[in-house]
XYZ file of N, CA and C in Angstrom:
453
model
N -36.760 -98.917 -37.511
C -37.735 -98.292 -37.780
C -38.519 -97.975 -39.180
N -39.945 -98.185 -39.740
C -39.895 -98.069 -40.977
C -40.252 -96.994 -41.718
N -39.549 -96.855 -42.992
C -39.266 -96.121 -44.003
C -40.980 -95.324 -44.058
N -41.436 -94.150 -43.964
C -42.811 -93.695 -44.241
C -42.987 -93.459 -45.455
N -43.859 -94.218 -46.140
C -44.341 -94.420 -47.543
C -44.521 -92.612 -48.154
N -44.981 -92.796 -49.569
C -45.206 -91.451 -50.268
C -46.479 -91.676 -50.271
N -47.321 -90.289 -50.013
C -48.808 -90.424 -50.080
C -49.037 -90.346 -51.405
N -50.180 -90.953 -51.860
C -50.491 -91.495 -52.963
C -51.137 -89.985 -53.439
N -50.893 -89.878 -55.272
C -51.237 -88.633 -55.578
C -52.820 -88.271 -54.920
N -53.057 -86.754 -55.009
C -54.570 -86.593 -54.289
C -55.317 -86.756 -55.248
N -56.691 -86.972 -54.989
C -58.099 -87.594 -56.200
C -59.119 -87.057 -55.238
N -59.422 -86.596 -57.139
C -60.750 -86.349 -56.824
C -62.157 -86.937 -55.692
N -63.112 -86.678 -56.544
C -64.226 -87.209 -55.343
C -64.663 -88.221 -56.826
N -64.067 -88.296 -57.561
C -64.868 -89.754 -59.147
C -63.099 -90.845 -59.193
N -62.059 -90.195 -57.613
C -61.391 -91.231 -58.139
C -59.643 -91.127 -58.896
N -60.090 -90.259 -59.971
C -58.774 -89.941 -60.764
C -57.511 -89.311 -59.563
N -56.646 -89.055 -60.429
C -55.855 -88.526 -59.874
C -56.107 -87.038 -60.431
N -55.566 -86.111 -58.987
C -55.094 -84.639 -59.830
C -54.322 -84.298 -60.763
N -54.662 -83.495 -61.446
C -53.944 -82.683 -62.508
C -52.712 -82.344 -62.306
N -51.888 -82.989 -63.374
C -50.217 -81.876 -62.544
C -50.503 -80.654 -62.748
N -49.339 -79.860 -62.204
C -49.283 -78.361 -62.488
C -49.166 -78.188 -64.384
N -48.538 -79.111 -64.833
C -47.842 -79.645 -65.965
C -49.126 -79.164 -67.230
N -50.479 -80.356 -66.771
C -51.507 -79.925 -67.535
C -52.532 -79.293 -67.486
N -52.124 -78.594 -65.668
C -53.470 -76.891 -65.405
C -52.985 -75.997 -66.595
N -51.714 -75.846 -65.965
C -50.922 -74.953 -67.378
C -51.701 -74.812 -68.870
N -51.254 -76.535 -68.955
C -51.739 -76.496 -70.757
C -53.520 -76.423 -71.282
N -53.854 -76.630 -69.762
C -54.976 -75.824 -70.093
C -55.847 -74.732 -69.497
N -54.946 -74.035 -69.124
C -54.980 -72.397 -69.610
C -54.575 -72.091 -70.429
N -53.782 -72.421 -71.004
C -52.877 -72.085 -72.384
C -54.060 -72.596 -73.365
N -54.579 -73.539 -73.478
C -55.864 -73.393 -74.282
C -56.947 -72.468 -74.643
N -56.909 -72.854 -72.980
C -58.290 -71.552 -72.621
C -57.706 -69.811 -73.427
N -56.578 -70.169 -72.999
C -56.280 -68.559 -73.197
C -56.408 -67.857 -74.923
N -55.522 -69.467 -75.553
C -55.680 -69.472 -77.398
C -57.223 -68.864 -77.679
N -57.699 -70.599 -77.397
C -59.255 -70.324 -77.690
C -59.776 -68.659 -77.595
N -59.929 -68.048 -76.400
C -60.171 -66.675 -76.219
C -59.713 -65.874 -77.135
N -58.590 -65.724 -77.479
C -58.060 -64.255 -77.838
C -58.222 -65.359 -80.022
N -58.247 -66.016 -80.073
C -58.434 -66.900 -81.286
C -60.524 -65.812 -81.426
N -60.390 -66.414 -80.456
C -62.312 -65.718 -80.418
C -62.414 -64.541 -80.607
N -61.545 -63.736 -80.002
C -61.666 -62.223 -79.286
C -60.955 -61.288 -80.926
N -59.569 -62.424 -81.282
C -59.408 -61.812 -82.992
C -60.615 -61.953 -83.550
N -60.883 -62.301 -83.886
C -62.338 -63.197 -84.801
C -63.476 -61.819 -84.560
N -63.199 -61.332 -83.560
C -64.626 -60.005 -83.428
C -64.163 -58.959 -83.491
N -62.510 -58.562 -83.329
C -62.259 -57.514 -83.641
C -61.702 -57.029 -85.293
N -61.783 -58.010 -85.903
C -61.250 -58.749 -87.564
C -63.232 -58.430 -87.897
N -63.806 -58.836 -87.561
C -65.564 -58.175 -87.832
C -65.816 -56.872 -88.213
N -64.999 -55.364 -87.034
C -65.046 -54.502 -87.214
C -63.767 -53.877 -87.636
N -63.098 -54.393 -88.522
C -61.645 -53.871 -89.159
C -60.924 -53.706 -87.614
N -60.245 -54.773 -87.186
C -59.834 -54.575 -86.474
C -58.673 -55.292 -86.378
N -57.254 -55.882 -85.734
C -55.924 -55.891 -85.407
C -56.972 -56.775 -84.009
N -55.953 -57.789 -83.721
C -55.688 -58.098 -82.311
C -55.182 -57.252 -81.201
N -54.363 -56.703 -82.185
C -53.578 -56.189 -80.781
C -54.281 -54.405 -80.932
N -55.058 -54.134 -81.875
C -55.719 -52.792 -81.397
C -57.044 -52.412 -80.860
N -58.161 -54.157 -81.183
C -58.554 -54.453 -80.055
C -58.443 -54.887 -78.549
N -57.156 -55.245 -78.502
C -56.426 -55.428 -76.946
C -56.936 -53.771 -76.663
N -55.947 -52.860 -77.122
C -55.879 -51.998 -76.840
C -57.030 -50.763 -76.649
N -57.847 -50.903 -77.053
C -59.388 -50.815 -76.867
C -59.748 -51.913 -75.228
N -59.708 -52.381 -75.593
C -60.387 -53.238 -74.392
C -59.237 -52.277 -73.144
N -58.059 -52.341 -72.989
C -57.311 -51.951 -71.788
C -57.593 -50.918 -71.590
N -58.750 -49.890 -72.441
C -59.313 -48.196 -71.886
C -60.158 -47.595 -71.183
N -60.195 -48.958 -69.334
C -61.588 -48.619 -69.466
C -61.024 -47.549 -68.248
N -60.414 -46.875 -68.604
C -59.912 -45.734 -67.869
C -58.387 -44.660 -68.836
N -58.552 -43.661 -69.011
C -57.239 -43.321 -69.743
C -56.210 -44.140 -69.240
N -55.100 -44.327 -70.458
C -54.127 -44.560 -69.425
C -53.040 -43.983 -70.411
N -51.501 -43.675 -69.961
C -50.247 -43.412 -70.783
C -50.051 -44.031 -71.345
N -48.808 -43.997 -72.355
C -49.026 -44.829 -73.500
C -48.341 -45.526 -72.652
N -46.483 -45.427 -72.107
C -46.096 -46.183 -71.001
C -46.688 -47.476 -70.627
N -47.699 -47.321 -70.218
C -48.520 -48.366 -69.786
C -49.393 -48.818 -70.523
N -49.549 -48.907 -71.609
C -50.634 -49.871 -72.885
C -49.216 -50.400 -72.890
N -48.215 -49.647 -73.713
C -46.814 -50.599 -73.936
C -46.877 -51.494 -73.028
N -46.604 -51.600 -71.510
C -46.147 -51.990 -70.763
C -47.539 -53.644 -70.723
N -48.140 -53.377 -70.410
C -49.857 -53.689 -70.778
C -49.681 -54.929 -71.886
N -49.785 -54.333 -72.742
C -49.925 -55.253 -74.452
C -47.941 -55.745 -74.639
N -47.098 -55.257 -73.786
C -45.857 -56.619 -73.211
C -45.038 -56.084 -75.148
N -45.203 -54.982 -75.505
C -44.796 -54.455 -76.790
C -44.005 -53.111 -76.378
N -43.402 -52.729 -77.630
C -42.449 -52.156 -77.439
C -43.219 -50.368 -77.756
N -42.561 -49.097 -76.883
C -43.626 -48.229 -77.079
C -43.664 -47.562 -78.180
N -43.185 -47.909 -79.496
C -43.152 -47.341 -80.705
C -44.108 -48.055 -81.222
N -44.122 -49.430 -80.542
C -45.260 -50.463 -81.586
C -47.209 -49.749 -81.371
N -47.048 -49.563 -79.961
C -48.393 -48.501 -79.367
C -48.426 -47.295 -79.614
N -47.025 -46.282 -80.100
C -47.911 -45.475 -80.556
C -47.872 -45.952 -82.284
N -47.779 -46.576 -83.345
C -48.369 -46.813 -84.399
C -49.922 -47.057 -84.572
N -50.003 -48.531 -83.538
C -51.744 -48.717 -82.870
C -52.471 -47.730 -82.596
N -52.326 -46.941 -81.596
C -52.349 -45.965 -81.758
C -53.333 -44.590 -82.263
N -52.702 -44.471 -83.566
C -52.440 -43.887 -84.291
C -53.392 -43.994 -85.000
N -53.783 -46.273 -85.633
C -54.758 -45.983 -86.247
C -56.114 -45.898 -85.302
N -55.579 -45.663 -84.615
C -56.914 -46.022 -84.021
C -57.607 -44.473 -83.393
N -57.092 -43.965 -83.326
C -56.603 -42.676 -83.622
C -57.382 -41.900 -84.719
N -57.385 -42.382 -86.079
C -57.302 -42.218 -87.425
C -58.649 -42.604 -87.597
N -59.293 -43.485 -86.823
C -60.742 -44.274 -86.781
C -61.647 -43.572 -86.336
N -60.911 -42.837 -85.187
C -61.901 -41.769 -83.785
C -62.341 -43.045 -82.804
N -61.120 -44.241 -82.523
C -62.342 -44.993 -81.478
C -61.062 -44.544 -80.716
N -60.597 -43.739 -80.628
C -59.719 -43.107 -79.410
C -58.688 -42.216 -79.212
N -58.432 -41.101 -78.666
C -58.446 -39.853 -78.572
C -56.738 -40.075 -77.535
N -55.828 -38.411 -77.957
C -55.038 -38.418 -77.013
C -55.382 -37.255 -76.291
N -54.949 -37.201 -74.877
C -54.808 -36.034 -74.148
C -53.760 -35.778 -73.451
N -53.465 -34.527 -72.836
C -51.798 -34.594 -72.215
C -52.836 -34.829 -70.725
N -51.440 -35.160 -70.040
C -52.219 -35.682 -68.461
C -51.717 -34.412 -67.699
N -53.073 -33.751 -67.251
C -52.950 -32.977 -66.265
C -51.999 -32.562 -65.409
N -51.738 -34.055 -64.715
C -50.469 -33.607 -63.985
C -49.283 -34.111 -64.187
N -48.948 -33.428 -65.474
C -47.747 -34.405 -65.850
C -47.419 -33.831 -67.153
N -47.910 -32.631 -67.961
C -48.077 -32.229 -69.238
C -46.909 -33.072 -70.322
N -45.770 -33.688 -69.858
C -44.750 -34.199 -71.111
C -45.772 -35.814 -71.489
N -46.808 -36.519 -70.292
C -47.241 -37.655 -70.723
C -48.690 -37.692 -71.330
N -48.772 -38.449 -72.240
C -49.903 -38.608 -73.244
C -51.173 -39.425 -72.846
N -51.998 -39.494 -72.420
C -53.533 -40.628 -71.786
C -53.661 -40.630 -73.327
N -53.804 -42.019 -73.153
C -54.886 -42.523 -74.374
C -56.321 -42.663 -74.093
N -57.387 -42.763 -74.803
C -58.787 -42.613 -74.168
C -59.697 -42.869 -74.991
N -60.649 -44.218 -75.268
C -61.603 -44.029 -75.627
C -62.525 -42.955 -75.838
N -63.088 -43.114 -77.483
C -63.771 -42.307 -77.803
C -65.935 -42.521 -77.627
N -66.595 -42.006 -77.766
C -67.804 -42.384 -77.682
C -68.096 -43.565 -79.038
N -67.742 -43.666 -79.599
C -67.122 -45.134 -80.681
C -66.082 -46.029 -79.950
N -65.069 -45.776 -79.587
C -64.174 -46.501 -78.894
C -64.671 -47.816 -78.149
N -65.952 -46.528 -77.200
C -66.362 -47.280 -75.973
C -67.779 -48.423 -76.664
N -68.180 -47.604 -77.144
C -69.481 -48.291 -78.346
C -68.788 -49.660 -78.807
N -67.765 -49.424 -79.761
C -67.091 -50.652 -79.850
C -66.677 -52.171 -78.875
N -65.839 -51.221 -78.312
C -65.534 -52.150 -77.222
C -66.595 -52.983 -76.818
N -67.945 -52.054 -76.457
C -68.911 -52.850 -75.405
C -69.339 -53.908 -76.566
N -69.708 -53.327 -77.610
C -69.677 -54.976 -78.871
C -69.167 -55.534 -77.962
N -67.778 -55.704 -78.369
C -67.072 -56.875 -78.485
C -67.471 -57.685 -77.052
N -67.330 -56.519 -76.453
C -67.414 -57.847 -74.603
C -68.624 -58.867 -74.455
N -69.627 -57.835 -75.098
C -71.156 -58.119 -75.233
C -71.250 -59.803 -76.138
N -70.744 -60.059 -77.140
C -70.154 -61.006 -77.673
C -69.564 -61.906 -77.154
N -68.574 -61.920 -76.754
C -67.536 -62.695 -76.619
C -68.692 -62.919 -74.545
N -69.291 -62.176 -73.991
C -69.721 -62.835 -73.284
C -71.210 -64.020 -73.580
N -71.577 -63.643 -74.534
C -72.650 -64.631 -75.212
C -71.914 -65.763 -75.531
N -70.379 -65.913 -75.920
C -70.357 -67.331 -76.432
C -69.391 -68.124 -75.222
N -69.150 -66.983 -73.837
C -68.511 -67.596 -73.551
C -69.750 -67.817 -71.986
N -70.772 -68.822 -71.647
C -71.626 -69.160 -71.329
C -71.038 -70.371 -70.089
N -70.029 -70.224 -70.255
C -69.854 -71.366 -69.630
C -69.479 -70.413 -67.640
N -69.072 -68.959 -68.483
C -69.213 -68.266 -66.847
C -70.028 -67.706 -66.163
N -71.128 -67.422 -66.787
C -72.239 -66.700 -66.165
C -73.167 -68.457 -65.701
N -72.705 -69.244 -66.174
C -73.201 -70.309 -65.729
C -72.604 -70.816 -63.661
N -71.483 -70.084 -63.530
C -71.003 -70.374 -62.243
C -71.931 -69.338 -61.519
N -71.878 -70.381 -60.288
C -72.794 -69.681 -59.467
C -71.769 -68.641 -58.479
N -72.607 -67.787 -57.988
C -71.478 -66.540 -57.308
C -70.366 -67.202 -55.976
N -70.601 -68.834 -55.777
C -69.699 -68.955 -54.948
C -68.637 -69.520 -55.982
N -68.677 -70.235 -57.213
C -67.741 -70.792 -58.060
C -67.224 -69.624 -58.494
N -67.506 -68.272 -59.035
C -67.180 -67.068 -59.148
C -65.770 -66.378 -58.398
N -66.611 -66.762 -57.528
C -65.945 -65.916 -56.198
C -64.378 -67.304 -55.598
N -64.336 -68.407 -56.286
C -63.392 -69.278 -55.886
C -62.533 -69.134 -57.194
N -63.174 -68.991 -58.634
C -62.908 -69.009 -59.463
C -61.199 -67.796 -59.774
N -62.080 -66.870 -59.135
C -61.041 -65.608 -58.870
C -60.457 -65.668 -57.867
N -60.319 -66.165 -56.742
C -59.485 -66.429 -55.960
C -58.254 -67.342 -56.545
N -58.281 -68.542 -57.077
C -57.691 -69.366 -57.690
C -56.915 -68.462 -58.630
N -57.172 -67.991 -59.878
C -56.593 -67.220 -60.850
C -55.975 -66.214 -59.837
N -56.376 -65.547 -59.128
C -55.204 -64.594 -58.197
C -54.087 -64.907 -58.195
N -54.169 -66.278 -56.965
C -53.145 -67.015 -56.308
C -51.952 -67.576 -57.855
N -53.107 -67.740 -58.425
C -51.712 -68.499 -60.061
C -51.558 -67.541 -60.695
N -51.981 -66.628 -60.258
C -51.561 -64.898 -61.372
C -51.155 -64.197 -60.540
N -50.994 -63.704 -59.246
C -50.831 -62.798 -58.907
C -50.317 -61.359 -59.299
N -50.727 -60.384 -58.655
C -50.864 -58.910 -59.418
C -51.164 -58.670 -60.670
């Protein structure tokens, strides 16, 4: 009996070998780094640090301080300082959670909403590749991202 040959690497329509998972991860990392460099520059134009800008962008809905710490992957005491500085600039405010008075929720003020909206508009104007994807490609991209980064 003849041993089964190992199948050749998958190839694209151009005949090139498919990228390895390591090459894909490097490309994702490079894309994320470019995105955050641009995001940090836009935040800085508004006198914000990267972490302050990220915090504002996470507040599409009121969030508890603990949740912000988890989403930002930092210590809760760090989030307290970030929120203190954003609150001093009247970009966010803290409110007691109506369901649990021990919890403080952080939410955007009108000025905070305006700031986040400006940053997002400028980000999207520079990410023209996303806007150029047709509906099917956007669905495919979202599905693939969900498979690679579930949850």
